[in-house]
JSON list of C-alpha atoms in Angstrom, two decimals:
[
{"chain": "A", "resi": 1, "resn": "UNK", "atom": "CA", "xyz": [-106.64, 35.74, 144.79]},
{"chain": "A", "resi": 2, "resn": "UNK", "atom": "CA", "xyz": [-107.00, 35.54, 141.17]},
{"chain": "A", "resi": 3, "resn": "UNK", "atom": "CA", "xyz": [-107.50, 31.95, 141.39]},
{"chain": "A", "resi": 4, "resn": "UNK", "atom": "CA", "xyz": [-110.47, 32.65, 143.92]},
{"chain": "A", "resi": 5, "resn": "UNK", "atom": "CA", "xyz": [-111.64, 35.10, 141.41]},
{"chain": "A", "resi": 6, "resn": "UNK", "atom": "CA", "xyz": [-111.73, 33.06, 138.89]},
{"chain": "A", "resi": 7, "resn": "UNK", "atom": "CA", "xyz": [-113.72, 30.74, 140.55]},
{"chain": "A", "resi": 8, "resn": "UNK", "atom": "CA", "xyz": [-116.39, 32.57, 141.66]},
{"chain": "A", "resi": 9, "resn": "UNK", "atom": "CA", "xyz": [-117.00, 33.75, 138.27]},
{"chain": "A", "resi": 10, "resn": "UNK", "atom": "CA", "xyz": [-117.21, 30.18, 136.67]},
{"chain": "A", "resi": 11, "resn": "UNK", "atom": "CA", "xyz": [-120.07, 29.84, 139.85]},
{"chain": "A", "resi": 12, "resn": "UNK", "atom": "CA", "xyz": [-121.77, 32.63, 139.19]},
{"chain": "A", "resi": 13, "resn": "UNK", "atom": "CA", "xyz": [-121.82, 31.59, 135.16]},
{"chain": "A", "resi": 14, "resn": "UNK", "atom": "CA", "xyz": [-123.07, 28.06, 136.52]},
{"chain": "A", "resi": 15, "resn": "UNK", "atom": "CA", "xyz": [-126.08, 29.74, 138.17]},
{"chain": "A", "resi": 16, "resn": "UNK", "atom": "CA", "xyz": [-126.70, 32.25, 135.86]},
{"chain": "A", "resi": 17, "resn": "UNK", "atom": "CA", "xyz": [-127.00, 29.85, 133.13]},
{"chain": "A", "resi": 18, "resn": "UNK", "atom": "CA", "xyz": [-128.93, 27.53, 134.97]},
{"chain": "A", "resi": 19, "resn": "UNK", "atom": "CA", "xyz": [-131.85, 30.26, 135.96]},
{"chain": "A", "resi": 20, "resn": "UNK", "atom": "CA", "xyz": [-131.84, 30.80, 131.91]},
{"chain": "A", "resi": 21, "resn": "UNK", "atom": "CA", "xyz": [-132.66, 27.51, 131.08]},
{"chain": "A", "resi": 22, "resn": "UNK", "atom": "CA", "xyz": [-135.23, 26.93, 134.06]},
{"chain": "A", "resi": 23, "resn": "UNK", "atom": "CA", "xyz": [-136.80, 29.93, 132.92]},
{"chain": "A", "resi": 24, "resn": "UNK", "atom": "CA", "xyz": [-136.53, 31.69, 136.13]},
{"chain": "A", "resi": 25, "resn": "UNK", "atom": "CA", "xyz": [-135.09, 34.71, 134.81]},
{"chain": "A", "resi": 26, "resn": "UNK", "atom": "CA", "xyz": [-137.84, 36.67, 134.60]},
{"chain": "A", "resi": 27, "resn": "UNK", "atom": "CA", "xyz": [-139.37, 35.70, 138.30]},
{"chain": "A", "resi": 28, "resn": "UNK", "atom": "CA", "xyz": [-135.91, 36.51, 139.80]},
{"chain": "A", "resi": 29, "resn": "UNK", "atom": "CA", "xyz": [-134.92, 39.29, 137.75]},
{"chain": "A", "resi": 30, "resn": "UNK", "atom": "CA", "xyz": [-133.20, 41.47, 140.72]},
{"chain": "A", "resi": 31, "resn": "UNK", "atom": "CA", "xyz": [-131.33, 38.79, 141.93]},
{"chain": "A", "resi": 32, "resn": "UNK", "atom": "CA", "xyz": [-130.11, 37.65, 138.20]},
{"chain": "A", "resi": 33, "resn": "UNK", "atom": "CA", "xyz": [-129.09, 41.64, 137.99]},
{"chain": "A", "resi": 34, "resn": "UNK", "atom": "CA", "xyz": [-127.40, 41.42, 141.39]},
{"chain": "A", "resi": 35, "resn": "UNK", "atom": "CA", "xyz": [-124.99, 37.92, 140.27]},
{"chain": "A", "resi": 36, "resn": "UNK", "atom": "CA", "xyz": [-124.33, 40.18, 137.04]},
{"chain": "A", "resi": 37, "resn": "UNK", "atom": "CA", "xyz": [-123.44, 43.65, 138.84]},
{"chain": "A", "resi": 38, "resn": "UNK", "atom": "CA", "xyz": [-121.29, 41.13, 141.13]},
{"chain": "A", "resi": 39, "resn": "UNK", "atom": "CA", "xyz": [-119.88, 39.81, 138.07]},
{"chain": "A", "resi": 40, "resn": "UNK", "atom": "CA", "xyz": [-118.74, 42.98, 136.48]},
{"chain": "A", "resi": 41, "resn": "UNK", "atom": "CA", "xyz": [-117.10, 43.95, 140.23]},
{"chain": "A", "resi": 42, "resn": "UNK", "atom": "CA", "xyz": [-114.77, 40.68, 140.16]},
{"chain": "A", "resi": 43, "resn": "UNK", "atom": "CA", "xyz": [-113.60, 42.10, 136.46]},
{"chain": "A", "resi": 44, "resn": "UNK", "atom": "CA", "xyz": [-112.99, 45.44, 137.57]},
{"chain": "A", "resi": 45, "resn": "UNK", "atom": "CA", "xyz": [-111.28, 44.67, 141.00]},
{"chain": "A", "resi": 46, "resn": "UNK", "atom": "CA", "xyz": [-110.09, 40.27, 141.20]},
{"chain": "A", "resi": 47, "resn": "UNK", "atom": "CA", "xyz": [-108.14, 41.31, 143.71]},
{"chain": "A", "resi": 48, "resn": "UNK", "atom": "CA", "xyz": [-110.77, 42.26, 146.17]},
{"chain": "A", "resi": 49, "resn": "UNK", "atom": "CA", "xyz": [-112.41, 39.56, 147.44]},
{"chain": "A", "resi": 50, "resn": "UNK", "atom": "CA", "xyz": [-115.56, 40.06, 149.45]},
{"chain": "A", "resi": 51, "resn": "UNK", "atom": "CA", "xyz": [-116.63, 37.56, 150.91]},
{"chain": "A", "resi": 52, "resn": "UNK", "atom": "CA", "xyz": [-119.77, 38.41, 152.14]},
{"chain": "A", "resi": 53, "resn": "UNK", "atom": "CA", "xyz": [-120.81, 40.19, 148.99]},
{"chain": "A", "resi": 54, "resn": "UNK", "atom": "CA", "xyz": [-120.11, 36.75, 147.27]},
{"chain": "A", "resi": 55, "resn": "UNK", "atom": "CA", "xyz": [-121.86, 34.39, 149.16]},
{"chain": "A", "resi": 56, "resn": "UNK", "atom": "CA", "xyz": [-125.05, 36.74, 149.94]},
{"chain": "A", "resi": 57, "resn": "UNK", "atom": "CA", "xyz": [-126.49, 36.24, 146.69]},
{"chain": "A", "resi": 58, "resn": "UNK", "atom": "CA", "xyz": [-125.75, 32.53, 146.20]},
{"chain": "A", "resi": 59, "resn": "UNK", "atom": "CA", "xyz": [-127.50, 31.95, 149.46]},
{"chain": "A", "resi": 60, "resn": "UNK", "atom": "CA", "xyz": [-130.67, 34.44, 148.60]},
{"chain": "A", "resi": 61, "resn": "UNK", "atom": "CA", "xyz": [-131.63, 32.07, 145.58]},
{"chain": "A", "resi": 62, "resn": "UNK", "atom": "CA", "xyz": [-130.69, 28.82, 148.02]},
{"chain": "A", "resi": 63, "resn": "UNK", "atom": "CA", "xyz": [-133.35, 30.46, 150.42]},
{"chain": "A", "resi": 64, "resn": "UNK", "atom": "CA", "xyz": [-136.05, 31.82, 147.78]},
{"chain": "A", "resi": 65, "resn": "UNK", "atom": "CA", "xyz": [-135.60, 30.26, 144.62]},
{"chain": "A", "resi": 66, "resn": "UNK", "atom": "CA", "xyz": [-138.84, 28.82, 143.40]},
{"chain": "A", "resi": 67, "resn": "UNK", "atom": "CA", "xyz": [-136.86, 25.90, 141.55]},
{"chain": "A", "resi": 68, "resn": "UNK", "atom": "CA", "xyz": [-134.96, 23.48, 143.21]},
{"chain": "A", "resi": 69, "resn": "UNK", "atom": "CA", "xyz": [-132.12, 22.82, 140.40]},
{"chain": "A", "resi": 70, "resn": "UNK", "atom": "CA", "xyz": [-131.63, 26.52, 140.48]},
{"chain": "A", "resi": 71, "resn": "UNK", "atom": "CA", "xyz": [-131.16, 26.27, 144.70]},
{"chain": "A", "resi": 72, "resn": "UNK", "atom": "CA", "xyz": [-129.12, 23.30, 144.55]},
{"chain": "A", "resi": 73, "resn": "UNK", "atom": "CA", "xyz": [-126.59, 24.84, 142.17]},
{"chain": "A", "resi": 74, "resn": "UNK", "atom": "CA", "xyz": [-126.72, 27.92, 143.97]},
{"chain": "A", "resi": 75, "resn": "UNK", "atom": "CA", "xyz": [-125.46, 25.42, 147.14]},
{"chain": "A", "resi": 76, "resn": "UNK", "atom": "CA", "xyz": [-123.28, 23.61, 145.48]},
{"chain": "A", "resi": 77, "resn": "UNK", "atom": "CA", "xyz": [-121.37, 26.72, 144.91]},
{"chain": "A", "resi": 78, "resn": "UNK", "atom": "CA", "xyz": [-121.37, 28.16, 148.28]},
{"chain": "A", "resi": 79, "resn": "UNK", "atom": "CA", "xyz": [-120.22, 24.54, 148.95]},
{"chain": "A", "resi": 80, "resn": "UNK", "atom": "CA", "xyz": [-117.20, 24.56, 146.82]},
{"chain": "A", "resi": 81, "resn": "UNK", "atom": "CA", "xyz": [-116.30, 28.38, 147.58]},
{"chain": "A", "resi": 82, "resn": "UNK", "atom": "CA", "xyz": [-115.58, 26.83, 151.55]},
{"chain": "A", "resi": 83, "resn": "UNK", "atom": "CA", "xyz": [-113.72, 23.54, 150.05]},
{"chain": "A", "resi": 84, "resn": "UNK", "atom": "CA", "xyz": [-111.95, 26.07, 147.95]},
{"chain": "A", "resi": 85, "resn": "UNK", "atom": "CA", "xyz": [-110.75, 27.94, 150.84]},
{"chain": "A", "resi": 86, "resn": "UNK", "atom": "CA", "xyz": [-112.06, 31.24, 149.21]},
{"chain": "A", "resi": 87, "resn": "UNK", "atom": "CA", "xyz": [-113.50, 32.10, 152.96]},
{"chain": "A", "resi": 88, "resn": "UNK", "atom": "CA", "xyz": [-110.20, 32.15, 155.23]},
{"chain": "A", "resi": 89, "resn": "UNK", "atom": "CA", "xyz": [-109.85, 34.31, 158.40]},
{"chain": "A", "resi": 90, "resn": "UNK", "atom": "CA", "xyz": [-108.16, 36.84, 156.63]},
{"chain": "A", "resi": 91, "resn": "UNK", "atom": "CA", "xyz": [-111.16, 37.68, 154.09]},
{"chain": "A", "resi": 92, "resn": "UNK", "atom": "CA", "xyz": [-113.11, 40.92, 153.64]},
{"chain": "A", "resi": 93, "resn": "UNK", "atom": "CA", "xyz": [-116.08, 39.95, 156.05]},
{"chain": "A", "resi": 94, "resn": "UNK", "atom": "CA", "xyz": [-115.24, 36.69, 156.78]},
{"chain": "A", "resi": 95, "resn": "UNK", "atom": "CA", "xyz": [-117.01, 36.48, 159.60]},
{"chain": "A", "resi": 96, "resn": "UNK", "atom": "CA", "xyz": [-120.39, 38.27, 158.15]},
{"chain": "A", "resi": 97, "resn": "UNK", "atom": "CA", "xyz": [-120.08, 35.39, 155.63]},
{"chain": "A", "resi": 98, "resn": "UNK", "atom": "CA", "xyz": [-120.10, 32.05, 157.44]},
{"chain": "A", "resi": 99, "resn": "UNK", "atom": "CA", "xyz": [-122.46, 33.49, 159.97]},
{"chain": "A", "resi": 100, "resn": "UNK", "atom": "CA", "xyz": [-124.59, 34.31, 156.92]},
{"chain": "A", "resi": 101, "resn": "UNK", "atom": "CA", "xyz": [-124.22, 30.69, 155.70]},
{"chain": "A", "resi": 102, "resn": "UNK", "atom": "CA", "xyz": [-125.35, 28.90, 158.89]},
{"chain": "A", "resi": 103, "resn": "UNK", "atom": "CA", "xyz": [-128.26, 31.76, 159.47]},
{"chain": "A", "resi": 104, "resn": "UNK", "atom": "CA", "xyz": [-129.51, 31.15, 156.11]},
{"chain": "A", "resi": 105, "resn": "UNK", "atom": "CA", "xyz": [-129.16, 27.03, 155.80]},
{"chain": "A", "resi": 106, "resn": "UNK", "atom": "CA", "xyz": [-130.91, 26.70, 159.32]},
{"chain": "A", "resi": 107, "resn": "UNK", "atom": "CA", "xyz": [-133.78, 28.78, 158.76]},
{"chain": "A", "resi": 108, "resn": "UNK", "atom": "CA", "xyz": [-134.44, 27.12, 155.45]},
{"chain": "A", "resi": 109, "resn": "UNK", "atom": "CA", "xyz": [-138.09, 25.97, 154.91]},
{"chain": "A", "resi": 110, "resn": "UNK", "atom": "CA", "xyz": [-138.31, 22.43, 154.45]},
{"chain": "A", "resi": 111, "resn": "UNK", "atom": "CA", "xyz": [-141.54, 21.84, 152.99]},
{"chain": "A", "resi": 112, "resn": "UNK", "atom": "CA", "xyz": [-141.03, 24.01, 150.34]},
{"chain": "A", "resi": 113, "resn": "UNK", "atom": "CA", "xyz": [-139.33, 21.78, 147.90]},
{"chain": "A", "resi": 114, "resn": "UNK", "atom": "CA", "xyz": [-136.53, 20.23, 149.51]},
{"chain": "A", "resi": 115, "resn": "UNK", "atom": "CA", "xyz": [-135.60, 16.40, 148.69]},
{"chain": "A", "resi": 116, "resn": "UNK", "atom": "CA", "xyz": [-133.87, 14.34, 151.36]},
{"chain": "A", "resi": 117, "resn": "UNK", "atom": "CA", "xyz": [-130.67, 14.35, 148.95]},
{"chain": "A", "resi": 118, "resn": "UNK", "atom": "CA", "xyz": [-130.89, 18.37, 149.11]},
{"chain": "A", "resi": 119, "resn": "UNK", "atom": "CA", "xyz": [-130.86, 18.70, 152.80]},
{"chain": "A", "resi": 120, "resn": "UNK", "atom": "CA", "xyz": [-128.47, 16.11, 153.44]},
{"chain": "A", "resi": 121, "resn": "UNK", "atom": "CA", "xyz": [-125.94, 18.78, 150.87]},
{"chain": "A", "resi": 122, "resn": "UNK", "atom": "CA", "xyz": [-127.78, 21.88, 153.24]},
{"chain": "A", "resi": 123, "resn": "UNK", "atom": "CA", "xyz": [-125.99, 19.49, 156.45]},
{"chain": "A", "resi": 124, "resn": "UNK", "atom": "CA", "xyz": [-122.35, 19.03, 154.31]},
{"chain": "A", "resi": 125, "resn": "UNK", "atom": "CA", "xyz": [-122.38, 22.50, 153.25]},
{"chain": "A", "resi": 126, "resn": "UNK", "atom": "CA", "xyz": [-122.65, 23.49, 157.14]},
{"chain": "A", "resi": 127, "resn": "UNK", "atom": "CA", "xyz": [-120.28, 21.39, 158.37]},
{"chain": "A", "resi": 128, "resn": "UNK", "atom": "CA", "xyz": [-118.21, 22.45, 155.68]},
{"chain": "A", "resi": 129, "resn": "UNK", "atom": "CA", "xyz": [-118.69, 26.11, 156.80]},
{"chain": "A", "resi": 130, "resn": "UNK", "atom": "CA", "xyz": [-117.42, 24.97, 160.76]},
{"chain": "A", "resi": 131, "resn": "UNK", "atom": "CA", "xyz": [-114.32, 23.38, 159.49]},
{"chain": "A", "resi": 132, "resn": "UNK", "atom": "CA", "xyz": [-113.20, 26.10, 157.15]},
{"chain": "A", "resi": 133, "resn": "UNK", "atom": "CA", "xyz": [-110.02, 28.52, 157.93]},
{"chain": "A", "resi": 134, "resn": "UNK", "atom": "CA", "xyz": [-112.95, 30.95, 159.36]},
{"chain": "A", "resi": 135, "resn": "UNK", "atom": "CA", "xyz": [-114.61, 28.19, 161.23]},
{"chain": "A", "resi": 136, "resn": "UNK", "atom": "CA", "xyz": [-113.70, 29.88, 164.04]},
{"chain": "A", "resi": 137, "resn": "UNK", "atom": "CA", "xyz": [-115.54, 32.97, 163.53]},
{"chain": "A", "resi": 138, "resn": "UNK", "atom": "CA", "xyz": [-118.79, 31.49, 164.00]},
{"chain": "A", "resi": 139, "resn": "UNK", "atom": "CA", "xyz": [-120.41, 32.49, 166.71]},
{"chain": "A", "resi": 140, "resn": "UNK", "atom": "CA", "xyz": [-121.84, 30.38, 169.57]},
{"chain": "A", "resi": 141, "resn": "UNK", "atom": "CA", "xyz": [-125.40, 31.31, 168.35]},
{"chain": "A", "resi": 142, "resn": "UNK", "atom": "CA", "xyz": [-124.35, 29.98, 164.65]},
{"chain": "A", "resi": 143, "resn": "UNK", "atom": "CA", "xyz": [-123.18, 27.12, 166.04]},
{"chain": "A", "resi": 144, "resn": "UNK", "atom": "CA", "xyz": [-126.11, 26.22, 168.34]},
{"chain": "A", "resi": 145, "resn": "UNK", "atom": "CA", "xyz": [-128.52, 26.44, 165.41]},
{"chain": "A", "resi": 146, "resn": "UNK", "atom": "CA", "xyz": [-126.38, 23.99, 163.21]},
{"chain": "A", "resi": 147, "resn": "UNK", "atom": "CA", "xyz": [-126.68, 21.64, 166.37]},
{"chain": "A", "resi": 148, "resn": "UNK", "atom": "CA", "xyz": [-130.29, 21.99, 166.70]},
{"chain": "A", "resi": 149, "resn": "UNK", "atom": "CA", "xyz": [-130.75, 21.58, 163.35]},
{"chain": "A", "resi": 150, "resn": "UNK", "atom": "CA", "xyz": [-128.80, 18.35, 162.71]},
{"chain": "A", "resi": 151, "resn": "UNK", "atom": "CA", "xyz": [-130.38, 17.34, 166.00]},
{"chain": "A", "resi": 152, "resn": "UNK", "atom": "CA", "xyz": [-133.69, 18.11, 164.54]},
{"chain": "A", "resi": 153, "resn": "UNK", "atom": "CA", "xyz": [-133.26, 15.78, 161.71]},
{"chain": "A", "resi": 154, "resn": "UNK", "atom": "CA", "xyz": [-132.27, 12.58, 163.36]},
{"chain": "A", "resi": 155, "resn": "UNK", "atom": "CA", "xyz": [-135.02, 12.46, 164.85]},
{"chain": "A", "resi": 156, "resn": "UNK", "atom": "CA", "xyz": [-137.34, 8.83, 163.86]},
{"chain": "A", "resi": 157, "resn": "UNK", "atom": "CA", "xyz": [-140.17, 11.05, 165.31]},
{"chain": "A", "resi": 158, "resn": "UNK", "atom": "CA", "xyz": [-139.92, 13.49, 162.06]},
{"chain": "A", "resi": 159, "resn": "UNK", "atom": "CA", "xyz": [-140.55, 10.94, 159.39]},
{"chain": "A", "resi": 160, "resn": "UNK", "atom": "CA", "xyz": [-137.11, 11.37, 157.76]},
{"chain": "A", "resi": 161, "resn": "UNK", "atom": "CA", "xyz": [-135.42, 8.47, 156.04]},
{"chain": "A", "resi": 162, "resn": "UNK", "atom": "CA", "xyz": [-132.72, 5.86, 157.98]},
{"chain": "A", "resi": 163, "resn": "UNK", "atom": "CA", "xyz": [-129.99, 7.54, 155.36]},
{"chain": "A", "resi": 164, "resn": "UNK", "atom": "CA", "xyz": [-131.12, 11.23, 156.34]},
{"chain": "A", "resi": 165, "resn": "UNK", "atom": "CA", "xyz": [-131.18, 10.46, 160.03]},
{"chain": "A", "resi": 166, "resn": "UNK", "atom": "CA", "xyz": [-127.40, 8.92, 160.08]},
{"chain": "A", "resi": 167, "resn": "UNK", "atom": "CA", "xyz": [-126.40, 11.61, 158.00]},
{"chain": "A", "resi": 168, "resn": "UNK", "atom": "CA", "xyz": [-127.58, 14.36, 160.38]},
{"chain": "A", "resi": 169, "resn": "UNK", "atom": "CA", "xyz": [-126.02, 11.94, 163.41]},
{"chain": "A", "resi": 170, "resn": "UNK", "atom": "CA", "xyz": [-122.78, 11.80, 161.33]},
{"chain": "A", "resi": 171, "resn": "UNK", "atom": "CA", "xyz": [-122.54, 15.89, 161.29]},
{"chain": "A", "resi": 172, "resn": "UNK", "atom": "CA", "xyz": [-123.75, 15.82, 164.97]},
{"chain": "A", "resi": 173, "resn": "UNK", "atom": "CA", "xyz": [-120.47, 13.93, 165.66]},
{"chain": "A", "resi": 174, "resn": "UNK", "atom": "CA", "xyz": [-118.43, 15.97, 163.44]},
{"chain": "A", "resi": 175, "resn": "UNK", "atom": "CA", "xyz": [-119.58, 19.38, 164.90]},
{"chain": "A", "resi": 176, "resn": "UNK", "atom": "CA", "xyz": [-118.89, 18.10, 168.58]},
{"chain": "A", "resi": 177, "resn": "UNK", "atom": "CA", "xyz": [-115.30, 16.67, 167.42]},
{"chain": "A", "resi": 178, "resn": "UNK", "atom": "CA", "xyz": [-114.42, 20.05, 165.46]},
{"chain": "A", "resi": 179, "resn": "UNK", "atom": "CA", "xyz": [-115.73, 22.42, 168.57]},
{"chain": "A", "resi": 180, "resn": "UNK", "atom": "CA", "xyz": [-113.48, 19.84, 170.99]},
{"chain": "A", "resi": 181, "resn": "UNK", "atom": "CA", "xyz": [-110.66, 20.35, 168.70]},
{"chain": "A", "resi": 182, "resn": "UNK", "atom": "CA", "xyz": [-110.58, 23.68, 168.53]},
{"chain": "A", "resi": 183, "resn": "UNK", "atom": "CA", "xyz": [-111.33, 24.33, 172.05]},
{"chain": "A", "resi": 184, "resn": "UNK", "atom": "CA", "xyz": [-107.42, 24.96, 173.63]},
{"chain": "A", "resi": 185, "resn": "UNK", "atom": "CA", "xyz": [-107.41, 27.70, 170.90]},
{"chain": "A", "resi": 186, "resn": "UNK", "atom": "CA", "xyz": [-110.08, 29.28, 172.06]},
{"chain": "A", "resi": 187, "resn": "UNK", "atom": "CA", "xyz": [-109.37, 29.28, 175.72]},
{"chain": "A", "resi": 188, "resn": "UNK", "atom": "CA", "xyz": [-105.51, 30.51, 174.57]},
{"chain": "A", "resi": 189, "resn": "UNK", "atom": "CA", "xyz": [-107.48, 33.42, 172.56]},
{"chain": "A", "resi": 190, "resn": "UNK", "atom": "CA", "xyz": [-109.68, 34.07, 175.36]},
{"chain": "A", "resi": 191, "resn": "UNK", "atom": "CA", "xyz": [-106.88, 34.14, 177.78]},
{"chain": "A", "resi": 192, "resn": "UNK", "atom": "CA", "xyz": [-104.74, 36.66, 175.48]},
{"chain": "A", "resi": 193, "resn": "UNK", "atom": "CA", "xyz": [-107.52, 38.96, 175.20]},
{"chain": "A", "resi": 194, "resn": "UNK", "atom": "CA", "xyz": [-108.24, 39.07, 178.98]},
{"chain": "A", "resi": 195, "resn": "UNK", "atom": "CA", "xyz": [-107.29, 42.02, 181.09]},
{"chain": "A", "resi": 196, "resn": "UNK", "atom": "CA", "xyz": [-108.04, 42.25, 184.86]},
{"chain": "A", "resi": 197, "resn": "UNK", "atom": "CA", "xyz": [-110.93, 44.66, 185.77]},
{"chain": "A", "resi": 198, "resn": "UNK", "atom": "CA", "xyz": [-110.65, 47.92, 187.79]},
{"chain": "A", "resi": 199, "resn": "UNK", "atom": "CA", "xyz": [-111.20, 45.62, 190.95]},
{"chain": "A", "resi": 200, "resn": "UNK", "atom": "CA", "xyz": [-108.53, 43.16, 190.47]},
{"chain": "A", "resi": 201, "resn": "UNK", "atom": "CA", "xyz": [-106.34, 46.09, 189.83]},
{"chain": "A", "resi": 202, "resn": "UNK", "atom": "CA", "xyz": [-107.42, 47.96, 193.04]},
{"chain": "A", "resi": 203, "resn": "UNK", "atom": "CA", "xyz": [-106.83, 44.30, 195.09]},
{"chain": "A", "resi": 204, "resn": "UNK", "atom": "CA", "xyz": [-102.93, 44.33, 193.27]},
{"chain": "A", "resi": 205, "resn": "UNK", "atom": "CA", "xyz": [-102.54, 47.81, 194.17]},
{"chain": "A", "resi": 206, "resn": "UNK", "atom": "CA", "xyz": [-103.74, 47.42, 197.72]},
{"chain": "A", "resi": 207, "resn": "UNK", "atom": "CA", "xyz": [-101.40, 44.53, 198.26]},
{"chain": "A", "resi": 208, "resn": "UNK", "atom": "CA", "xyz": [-98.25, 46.15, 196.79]}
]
């Protein structure tokens, strides 16, 4: 964990420094406060990992920032923290945080500065989130809106690039491969966690 630690203070030194030089510290003063308060929390306690409380303000500036090189470094991070494995299934709010990822990357408003290159990172950074040790705490709803979003963009109709459209195709087929994959899990989860209801019991009963 102090590994994990360590990284997500070299992120949130990336960003910080980054909102310095594009002179967005004074427009997004709470938020440069909250990465600092965060900051002083990972040197008092490395051990204790939240990840929720990490990833919430990365993906704040991804969703408001007013300047894209601030966003995409703010990405990039949440990117690396699931390549990293700092999300697993056994994290503080695990599942609050990849929920929070998908939530946040799907509602993201296009038209207010994204490039092409930039969403085709916001599609990695969501597949990403599906195939990481707490891919499987994503609920159906997360998972829906990364479909309809990838969906959404490989569509000719839009007016998105060839590149962006087989890019969003390519993470259509990945999400429908990993959900496939991980389906025998689930119904071996599902089946553990099952317990007959009052009726079944009564019919049992009845029959003995």
């Amino acid at each position: 964990s102090g590994s994990l630690s360590h990284c997500v203070k070299s992120e949130i030194h990336n960003v910080l420094t980054v909102m310095r030089l594009s002179d967005t510290r004074a427009r997004e003063g709470e938020l440069y406060a909250d990465f600092r308060s965060l900051l002083d929390e990972l040197h008092g306690s490395p051990d204790l990992v939240d990840a929720e409380a990490i990833v919430e303000p990365f993906l704040t500036l991804v969703a408001t920032s007013g300047a894209e090189e601030v966003a995409d470094v703010a990405l990039t991070s949440v990117h690396k923290f699931l390549l990293y494995g700092l999300i697993s299934s056994t994290s503080i709010n695990a599942s609050e945080a990849v929920n929070l990822i998908v939530a946040t990357l799907t509602r993201l408003d296009e038209r207010r500065f994204w490039s092409e290159l930039a969403t085709m990172r916001v599609l990695e950074t969501l597949l990403a989130t599906l195939r990481s040790p707490a891919g499987h705490l994503l609920t159906n709803r997360s998972v829906w809106e990364f479909w309809c979003t990838a969906q959404q963009l490989s569509l000719p109709a839009r007016g998105h690039s060839a590149l962006l459209m087989r890019s969003a195709e390519t993470s259509l087929v990945a999400l429908v491969l990993t959900v496939y994959a991980r389906l025998p899990l689930c119904v071996e989860s599902a089946w553990e966690e099952w317990e007959p209801d009052d009726g079944a019991n009564g019919a049992a009963a009845a029959a003995a």
